[in-house]
């Protein structure tokens, strides 16, 4: 009962704030920035360690400037995500633009009904829940997600992510759902946010990422190879405050012919390139490097 009441309170609060125009929400974002950064120091220690290790050659003054820009963006991400509860379809498409939706047509013509999209916590990944609209409802979009511990917040995020006909797949149900989608020949995009840290038991591959030895998720590659699914990288750019664009970049339409871990390595190289374009827009609050290779056995790397 407690989670149900909390969800109702959260839902009403989000819906009310989502009615506000975007410029007004950005005023709230500026206030939120001051609170999170200057007052409560939300995960500031984590951010500073991550940035210092990722950019060891940057002077302290430049790192502090990057840190402040990140927290401004992080506050924007929060209010923009709230806006999902009330934003119109047309406004979302105007603010989160997919530049080349036609890129999947040759893959469909080749007989590939499923495609794997790999992206990261860059820009505002939540705003691209509008992907289904870009395909006129002809292609389903399934987002792979890790359920939140708090059931009320989990339910709220599922609501926000499915407002525009996207569907959510729990990470432990991905294989079952892919089998069903392949059997019914349903045209679909399966979206992985693949820059997360794998659990210690699921570390199979390491690579240098942002100047640090990093455990990398291999699930998208393993699924692509197992089910012969093309892999597309989602390159996100922040154009200006409140405006993002995406370019689909085909990584392979023949995953079975690629060497083991090559797709995983290519993903992390493309993701790193996106981040380095402007590091302020990546999610630096994430404890990305909590695992150390010397404590994990049996993993690999590309030569």
mmCIF file of N, CA and C in Angstrom, residues 9 19 33 38 114 117 142 148 156 176 192 196 221 258 276 292 300:
data_model
loop_
_atom_site.group_PDB
_atom_site.id
_atom_site.type_symbol
_atom_site.label_atom_id
_atom_site.label_comp_id
_atom_site.label_asym_id
_atom_site.label_seq_id
_atom_site.Cartn_x
_atom_site.Cartn_y
_atom_site.Cartn_z
ATOM 1 N N UNK A 9 1.275 9.988 -5.362
ATOM 2 C CA UNK A 9 1.819 11.311 -5.028
ATOM 3 C C UNK A 9 2.835 11.748 -6.083
ATOM 4 N N UNK A 19 3.070 20.311 -16.796
ATOM 5 C CA UNK A 19 2.227 21.299 -17.462
ATOM 6 C C UNK A 19 2.964 22.616 -17.687
ATOM 7 N N UNK A 33 20.051 22.970 -9.805
ATOM 8 C CA UNK A 33 21.512 22.930 -9.925
ATOM 9 C C UNK A 33 22.168 23.474 -8.658
ATOM 10 N N UNK A 38 25.738 22.950 -4.966
ATOM 11 C CA UNK A 38 26.318 23.815 -3.938
ATOM 12 C C UNK A 38 25.846 23.481 -2.519
ATOM 13 N N UNK A 114 14.445 -7.770 -36.415
ATOM 14 C CA UNK A 114 14.937 -7.192 -35.163
ATOM 15 C C UNK A 114 16.286 -6.516 -35.388
ATOM 16 N N UNK A 117 19.918 -1.654 -30.870
ATOM 17 C CA UNK A 117 20.460 -0.303 -30.775
ATOM 18 C C UNK A 117 21.259 -0.206 -29.486
ATOM 19 N N UNK A 142 11.632 -1.468 -28.183
ATOM 20 C CA UNK A 142 11.683 -2.125 -26.871
ATOM 21 C C UNK A 142 12.930 -1.645 -26.142
ATOM 22 N N UNK A 148 14.068 -0.535 -10.956
ATOM 23 C CA UNK A 148 14.538 0.163 -9.765
ATOM 24 C C UNK A 148 14.072 -0.567 -8.512
ATOM 25 N N UNK A 156 6.810 4.765 -12.079
ATOM 26 C CA UNK A 156 6.760 6.095 -12.682
ATOM 27 C C UNK A 156 7.636 6.161 -13.925
ATOM 28 N N UNK A 176 13.877 -14.189 -23.796
ATOM 29 C CA UNK A 176 12.524 -14.692 -24.059
ATOM 30 C C UNK A 176 11.775 -13.781 -25.024
ATOM 31 N N UNK A 192 19.541 -0.908 -25.947
ATOM 32 C CA UNK A 192 20.355 -1.142 -24.764
ATOM 33 C C UNK A 192 21.119 0.139 -24.424
ATOM 34 N N UNK A 196 26.709 0.898 -18.950
ATOM 35 C CA UNK A 196 26.588 0.579 -17.540
ATOM 36 C C UNK A 196 27.675 -0.414 -17.120
ATOM 37 N N UNK A 221 26.300 -7.741 -27.705
ATOM 38 C CA UNK A 221 27.034 -8.513 -28.712
ATOM 39 C C UNK A 221 26.637 -9.985 -28.680
ATOM 40 N N UNK A 258 31.778 -11.413 -37.204
ATOM 41 C CA UNK A 258 32.732 -10.553 -36.505
ATOM 42 C C UNK A 258 33.438 -11.336 -35.406
ATOM 43 N N UNK A 276 33.719 12.454 -25.614
ATOM 44 C CA UNK A 276 34.808 13.410 -25.726
ATOM 45 C C UNK A 276 34.427 14.636 -26.556
ATOM 46 N N UNK A 292 37.571 -3.631 -10.193
ATOM 47 C CA UNK A 292 38.962 -3.597 -10.610
ATOM 48 C C UNK A 292 39.343 -4.952 -11.196
ATOM 49 N N UNK A 300 38.429 -11.105 -20.765
ATOM 50 C CA UNK A 300 39.281 -10.967 -21.953
ATOM 51 C C UNK A 300 39.407 -9.528 -22.366
#
